[in-house]
Structures are given as structure tokens and as C-alpha cells.
Tab-separated table of C-alpha atoms in Angstrom:
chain	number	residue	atom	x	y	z
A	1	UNK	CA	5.001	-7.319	-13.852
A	2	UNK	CA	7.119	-10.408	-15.350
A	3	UNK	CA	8.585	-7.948	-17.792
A	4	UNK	CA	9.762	-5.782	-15.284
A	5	UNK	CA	11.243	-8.922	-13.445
A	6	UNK	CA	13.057	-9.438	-16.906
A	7	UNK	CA	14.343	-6.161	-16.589
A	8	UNK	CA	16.258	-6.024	-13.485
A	9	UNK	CA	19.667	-6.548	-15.060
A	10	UNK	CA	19.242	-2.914	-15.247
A	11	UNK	CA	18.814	-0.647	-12.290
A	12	UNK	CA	15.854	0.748	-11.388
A	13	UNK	CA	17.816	4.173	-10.403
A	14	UNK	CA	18.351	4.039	-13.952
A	15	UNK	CA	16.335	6.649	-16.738
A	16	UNK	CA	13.123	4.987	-17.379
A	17	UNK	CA	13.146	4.784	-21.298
A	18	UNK	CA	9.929	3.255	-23.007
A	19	UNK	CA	9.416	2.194	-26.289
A	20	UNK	CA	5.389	0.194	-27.384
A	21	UNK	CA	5.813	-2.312	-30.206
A	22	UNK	CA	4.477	-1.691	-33.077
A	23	UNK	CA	5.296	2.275	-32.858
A	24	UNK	CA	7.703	4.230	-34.116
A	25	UNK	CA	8.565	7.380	-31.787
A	26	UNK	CA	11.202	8.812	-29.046
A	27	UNK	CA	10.485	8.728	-25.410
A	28	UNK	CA	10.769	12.290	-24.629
A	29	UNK	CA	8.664	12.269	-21.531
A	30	UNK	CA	5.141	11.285	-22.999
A	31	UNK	CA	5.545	7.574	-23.212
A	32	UNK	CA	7.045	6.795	-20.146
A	33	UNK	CA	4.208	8.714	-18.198
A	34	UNK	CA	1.495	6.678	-20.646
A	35	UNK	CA	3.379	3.337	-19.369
A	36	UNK	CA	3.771	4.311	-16.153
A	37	UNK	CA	-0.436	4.922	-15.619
A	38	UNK	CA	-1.081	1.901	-17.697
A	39	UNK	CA	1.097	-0.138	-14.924
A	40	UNK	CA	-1.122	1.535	-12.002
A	41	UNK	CA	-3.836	0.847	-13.022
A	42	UNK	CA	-2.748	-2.476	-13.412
A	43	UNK	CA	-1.542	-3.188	-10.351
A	44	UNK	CA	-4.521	-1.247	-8.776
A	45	UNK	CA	-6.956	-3.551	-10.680
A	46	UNK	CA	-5.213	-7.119	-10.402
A	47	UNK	CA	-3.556	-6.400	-6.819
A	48	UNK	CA	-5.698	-4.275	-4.704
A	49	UNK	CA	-10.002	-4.508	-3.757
A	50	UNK	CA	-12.287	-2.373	-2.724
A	51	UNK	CA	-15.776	-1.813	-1.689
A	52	UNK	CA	-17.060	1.178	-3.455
A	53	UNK	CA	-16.935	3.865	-0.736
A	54	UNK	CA	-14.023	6.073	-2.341
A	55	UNK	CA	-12.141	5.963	0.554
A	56	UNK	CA	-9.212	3.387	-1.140
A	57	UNK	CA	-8.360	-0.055	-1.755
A	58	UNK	CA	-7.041	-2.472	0.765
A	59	UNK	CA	-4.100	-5.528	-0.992
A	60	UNK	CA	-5.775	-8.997	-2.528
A	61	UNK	CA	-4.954	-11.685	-0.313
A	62	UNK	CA	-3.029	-13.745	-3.124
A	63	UNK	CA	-0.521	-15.809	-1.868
A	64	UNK	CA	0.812	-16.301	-5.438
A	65	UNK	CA	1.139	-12.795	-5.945
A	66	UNK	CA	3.251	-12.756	-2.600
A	67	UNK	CA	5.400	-15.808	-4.012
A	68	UNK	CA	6.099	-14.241	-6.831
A	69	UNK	CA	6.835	-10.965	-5.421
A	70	UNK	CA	4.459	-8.907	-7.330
A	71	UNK	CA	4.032	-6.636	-4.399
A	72	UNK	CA	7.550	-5.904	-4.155
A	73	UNK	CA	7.354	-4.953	-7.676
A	74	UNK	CA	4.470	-2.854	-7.223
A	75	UNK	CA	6.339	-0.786	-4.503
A	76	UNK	CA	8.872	-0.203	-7.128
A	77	UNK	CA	7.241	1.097	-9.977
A	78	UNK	CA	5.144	3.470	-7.339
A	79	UNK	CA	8.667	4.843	-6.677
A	80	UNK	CA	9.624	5.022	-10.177
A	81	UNK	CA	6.320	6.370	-11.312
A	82	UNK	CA	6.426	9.039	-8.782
A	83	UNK	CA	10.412	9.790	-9.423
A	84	UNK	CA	10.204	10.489	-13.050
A	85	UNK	CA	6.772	12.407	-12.992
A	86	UNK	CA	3.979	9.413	-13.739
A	87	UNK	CA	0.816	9.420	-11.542
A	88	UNK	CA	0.900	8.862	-8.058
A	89	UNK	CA	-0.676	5.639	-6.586
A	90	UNK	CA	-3.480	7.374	-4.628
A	91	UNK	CA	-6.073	4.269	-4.617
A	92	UNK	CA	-4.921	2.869	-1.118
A	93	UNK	CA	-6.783	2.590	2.053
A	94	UNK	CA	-5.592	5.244	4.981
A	95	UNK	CA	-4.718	2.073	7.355
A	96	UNK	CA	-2.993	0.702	4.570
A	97	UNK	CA	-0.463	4.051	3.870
A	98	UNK	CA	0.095	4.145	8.267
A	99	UNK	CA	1.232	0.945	8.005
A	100	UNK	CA	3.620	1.853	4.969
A	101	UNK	CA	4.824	4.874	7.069
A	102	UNK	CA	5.450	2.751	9.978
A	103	UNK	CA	5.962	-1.290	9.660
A	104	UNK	CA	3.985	-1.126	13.348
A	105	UNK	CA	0.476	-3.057	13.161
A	106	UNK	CA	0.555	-2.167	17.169
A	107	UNK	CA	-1.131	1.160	16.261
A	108	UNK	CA	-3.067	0.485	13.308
A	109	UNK	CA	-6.966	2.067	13.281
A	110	UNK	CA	-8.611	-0.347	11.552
A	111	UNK	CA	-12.816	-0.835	11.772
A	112	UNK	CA	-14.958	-2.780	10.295
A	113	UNK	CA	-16.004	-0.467	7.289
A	114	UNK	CA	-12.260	-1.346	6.361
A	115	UNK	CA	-12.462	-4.883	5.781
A	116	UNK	CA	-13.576	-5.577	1.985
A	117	UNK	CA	-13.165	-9.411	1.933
A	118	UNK	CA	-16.842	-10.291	1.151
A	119	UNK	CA	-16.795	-13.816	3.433
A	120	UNK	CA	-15.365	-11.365	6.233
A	121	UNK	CA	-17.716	-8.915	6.259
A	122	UNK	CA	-20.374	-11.100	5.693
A	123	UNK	CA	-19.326	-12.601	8.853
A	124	UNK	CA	-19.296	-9.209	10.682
A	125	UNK	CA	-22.772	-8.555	9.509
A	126	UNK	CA	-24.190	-11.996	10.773
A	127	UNK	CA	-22.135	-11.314	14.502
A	128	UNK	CA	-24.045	-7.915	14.611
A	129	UNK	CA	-27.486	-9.270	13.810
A	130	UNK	CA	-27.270	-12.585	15.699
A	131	UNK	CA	-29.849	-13.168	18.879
A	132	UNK	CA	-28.121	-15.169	21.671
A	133	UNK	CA	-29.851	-18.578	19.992
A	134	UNK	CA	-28.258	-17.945	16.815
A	135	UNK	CA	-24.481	-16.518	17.453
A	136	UNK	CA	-23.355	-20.192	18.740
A	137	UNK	CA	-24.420	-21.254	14.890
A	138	UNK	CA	-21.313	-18.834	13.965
A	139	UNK	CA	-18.766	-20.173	16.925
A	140	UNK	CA	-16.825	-22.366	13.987
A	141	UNK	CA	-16.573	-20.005	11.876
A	142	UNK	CA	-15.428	-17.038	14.770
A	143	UNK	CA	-13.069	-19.490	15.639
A	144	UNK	CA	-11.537	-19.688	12.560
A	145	UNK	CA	-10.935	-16.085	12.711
A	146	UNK	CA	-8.753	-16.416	15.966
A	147	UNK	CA	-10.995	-15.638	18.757
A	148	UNK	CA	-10.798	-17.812	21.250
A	149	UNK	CA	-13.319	-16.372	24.376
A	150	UNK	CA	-16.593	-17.351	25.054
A	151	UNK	CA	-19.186	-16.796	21.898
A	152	UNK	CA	-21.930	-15.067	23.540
A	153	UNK	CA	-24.132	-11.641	22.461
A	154	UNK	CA	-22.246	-10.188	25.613
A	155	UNK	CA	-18.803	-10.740	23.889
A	156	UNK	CA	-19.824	-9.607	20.490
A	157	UNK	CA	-17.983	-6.117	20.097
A	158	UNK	CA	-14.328	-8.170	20.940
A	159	UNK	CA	-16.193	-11.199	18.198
A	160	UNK	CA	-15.919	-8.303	15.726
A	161	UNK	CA	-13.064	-6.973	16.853
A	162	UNK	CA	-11.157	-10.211	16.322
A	163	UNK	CA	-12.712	-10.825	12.839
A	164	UNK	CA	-11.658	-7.192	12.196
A	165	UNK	CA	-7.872	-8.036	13.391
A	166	UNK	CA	-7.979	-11.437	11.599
A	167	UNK	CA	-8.707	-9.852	8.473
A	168	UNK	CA	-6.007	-7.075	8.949
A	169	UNK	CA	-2.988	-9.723	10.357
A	170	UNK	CA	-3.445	-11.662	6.951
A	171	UNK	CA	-2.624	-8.936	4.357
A	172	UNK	CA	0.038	-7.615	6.509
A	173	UNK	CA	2.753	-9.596	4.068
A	174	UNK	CA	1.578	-7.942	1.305
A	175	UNK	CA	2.175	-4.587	2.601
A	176	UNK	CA	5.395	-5.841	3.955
A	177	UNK	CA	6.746	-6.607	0.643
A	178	UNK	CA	5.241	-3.858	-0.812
A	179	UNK	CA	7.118	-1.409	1.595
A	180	UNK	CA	10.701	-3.458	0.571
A	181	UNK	CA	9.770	-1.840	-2.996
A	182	UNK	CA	9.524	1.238	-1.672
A	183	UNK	CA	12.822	1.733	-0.210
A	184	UNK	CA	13.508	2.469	-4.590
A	185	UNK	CA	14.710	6.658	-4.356
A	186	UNK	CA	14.245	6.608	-0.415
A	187	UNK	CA	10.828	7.056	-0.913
A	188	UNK	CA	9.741	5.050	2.067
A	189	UNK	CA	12.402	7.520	4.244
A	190	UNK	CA	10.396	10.374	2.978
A	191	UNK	CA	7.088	8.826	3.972
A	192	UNK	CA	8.343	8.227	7.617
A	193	UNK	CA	9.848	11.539	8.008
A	194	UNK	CA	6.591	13.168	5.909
A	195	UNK	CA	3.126	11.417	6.586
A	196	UNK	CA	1.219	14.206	6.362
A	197	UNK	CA	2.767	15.412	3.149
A	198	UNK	CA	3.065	11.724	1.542
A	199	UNK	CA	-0.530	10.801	2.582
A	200	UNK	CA	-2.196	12.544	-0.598
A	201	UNK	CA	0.209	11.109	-2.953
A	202	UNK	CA	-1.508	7.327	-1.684
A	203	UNK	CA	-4.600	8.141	-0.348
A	204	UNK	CA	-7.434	9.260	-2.450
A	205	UNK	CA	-8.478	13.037	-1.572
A	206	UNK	CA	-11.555	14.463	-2.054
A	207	UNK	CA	-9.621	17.755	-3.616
A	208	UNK	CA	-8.092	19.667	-6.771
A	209	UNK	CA	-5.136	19.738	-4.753
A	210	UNK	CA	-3.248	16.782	-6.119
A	211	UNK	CA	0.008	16.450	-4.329
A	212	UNK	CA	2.914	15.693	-6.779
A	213	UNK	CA	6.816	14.832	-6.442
A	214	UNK	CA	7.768	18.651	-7.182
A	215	UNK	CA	5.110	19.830	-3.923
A	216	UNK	CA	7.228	16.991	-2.006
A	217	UNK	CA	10.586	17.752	-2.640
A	218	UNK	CA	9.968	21.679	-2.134
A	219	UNK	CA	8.260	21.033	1.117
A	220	UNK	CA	11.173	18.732	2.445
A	221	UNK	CA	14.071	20.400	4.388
A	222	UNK	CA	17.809	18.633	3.344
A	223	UNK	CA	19.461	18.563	7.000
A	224	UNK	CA	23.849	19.318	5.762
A	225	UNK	CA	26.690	18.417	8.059
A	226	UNK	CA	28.181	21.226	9.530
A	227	UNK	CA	29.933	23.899	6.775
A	228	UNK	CA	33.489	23.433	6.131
A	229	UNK	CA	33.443	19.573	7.263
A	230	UNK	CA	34.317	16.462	4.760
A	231	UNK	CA	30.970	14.741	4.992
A	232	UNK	CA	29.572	18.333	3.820
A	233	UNK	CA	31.508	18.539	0.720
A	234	UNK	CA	30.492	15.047	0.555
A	235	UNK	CA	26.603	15.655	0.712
A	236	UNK	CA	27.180	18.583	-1.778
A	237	UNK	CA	29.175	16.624	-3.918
């Protein structure tokens, strides 16, 4: 990540060309894809959690990270990794690629199974099994999460719901400044316009149907100016 900081006298638009220390070889394709999965499956492993279900990886709440704009960087290489034919970054959560799409946490379908912060779902689990003796033992620590109604057994499905949305609210920023890196190669225009298409490429699927940046681009429809007009000859240019 710091070494791609290093690099950014250079474009990211520009060829990706990648030489390892220590050997001797042209990049003809080969290296820049073995690079290119290396860095995903760093950033997967030092930037993203999970719980062990398969269904994807929510962001680390690391306000370091954040500071130092790791996430941002993170959106970038996906775009580059996906632009010049590396693996796709197919380990996030499906709440996690809506919000990407979107930037609007109004509509977000989030549950509980979805929060993988251990202390959070901890929590959850001690709301659910609490008698109405024992859930006042947890009121500090609701509170904490932002709920500010009555603690009761009566109350407990918004209790959850608020621990749920207290967990989501906070990791927001990281998939805000991971959606900035996106905007590398329009990518994040192509996964507003194409959800459905797009999803696969972040999502983990349960398929031999992999979804790559060729399937994308042949599935998109260019929209020209009308024929015979400058901004055509422009587009075409």
C-alpha cells in the first residue's frame, strides 16, 4: 500500500508494468496478474473481516487505515486489477457492494448475521437471551450503541436493531473512501448503471460462472450522440 502511495507521480490510467526484485524477466502479462492477486489478498486479509459463513467480508474498523487512506487505495488497485485482467475482488459482503453502487445508507438491508465485530455481536446475542431482570444489566452498554428508548424485553427487536445500525453507521467511512478509489476507469459509473452485472465481480458466488471485465464490457451498451454531430466524432475519436 505505501509503495503504491510512492507511486502516484505516475498515473494510475497508466500500463501497469511489474518487475519483483531479485528476478530477472519481462512483464508480458504474467507478473502483473501475480502482483495484482498478491495485493488482494492483501488488502482482503489486513483490511476486511469476516465470520466464516462464505457470504463476504465486511471493512476493519481502523481508523489508521482511514487516515492513511488505505481504503482509497484499495478502491484503486480493485479498478486496476480488474482493468488490466487481475482477479476480481469478490470477498465483500452484499450490503457492502449496495452501498458501493449507491453512496445511500437510507436503503441499506443490513441484519444481524451481517455484523462480524465480535463485541457487537456478542452484544446482540446477550439482547436476545436476556429475561426482563437481566437486559437493564446491558442498558450502558445499548446506550453506547445509540439507542436511546426505554431498555425493556418489549423493546428488544428496535435494541437490536440499533446495535445492528450502530455497527453499520461506523464503517460507512471506509466504504466511502473506498468508493473515491473506485471512480479509477469509471468503474464505480459502471457499477451504478450495472448492479446486477457488477455484483459477481465483488460478491462471492456460489458458481463456475466467474464474471470477468471482458463479460462486463460485452454486456454494457455505449449510448453515441446523434450520427453526423461534433460530440459524435468526438466520442468516436
Amino acid at each position: 500500500m505505501q509503495q503504491w502511495q510512492r507511486q502516484k507521480k505516475a498515473s494510475p490510467k497508466s500500463q501497469l508494468k511489474v518487475t519483483f526484485l531479485g528476478e530477472a524477466g519481462v512483464d508480458t502479462g504474467a507478473l502483473r496478474k501475480e502482483f495484482l492477486t498478491e495485493m488482494l489478498s492483501e488488502i482482503e486479509r489486513k483490511l476486511f473481516v469476516c465470520n466464516g459463513d462464505g457470504k463476504g467480508k465486511n471493512p476493519v474498523y481502523c481508523l489508521n487505515s482511514l487516515d492513511q487512506k488505505y481504503f482509497r487505495i484499495a478502491g484503486e488497485i480493485m479498478s486496476v486489477s480488474l482493468a488490466h485482467g487481475g482477479p476480481p475482488p469478490s470477498f465483500l459482503r452484499e450490503w457492502c457492494f449496495q452501498y458501493l453502487c449507491s453512496g445511500d445508507a437510507d436503503h441499506l438491508q443490513v441484519c444481524t448475521s451481517d455484523v462480524l465485530d465480535m463485541e457487537m455481536s456478542l452484544l446482540i446475542a446477550k439482547v436476545n437471551d436476556a429475561t426482563e431482570d437481566s437486559i437493564t444489566d446491558l442498558t450502558d452498554e445499548i446506550i453506547n450503541c445509540g439507542y436511546t428508548g426505554v431498555v425493556s424485553l418489549e423493546k428488544k427487536d428496535r435494541i437490536v436493531r440499533a446495535i445492528v445500525l450502530h455497527y453499520t453507521m461506523r464503517v460507512l467511512p471506509m466504504l466511502d473512501q473506498l468508493r473515491k478509489g473506485l471512480q479509477l476507469y469509471d468503474l464505480l459509473v459502471l457499477m451504478e448503471k450495472y448492479p446486477d452485472i457488477c455484483l459477481p465481480l465483488f460478491v462471492p458466488v456460489h458458481s463456475d460462472d466467474r464474471v470477468n471485465s471482458t463479460f462486463i464490457m460485452e454486456n454494457c451498451k455505449t449510448l453515441f450522440s446523434e450520427k453526423g454531430s461534433v460530440r459524435r466524432r468526438q466520442e468516436c475519436g
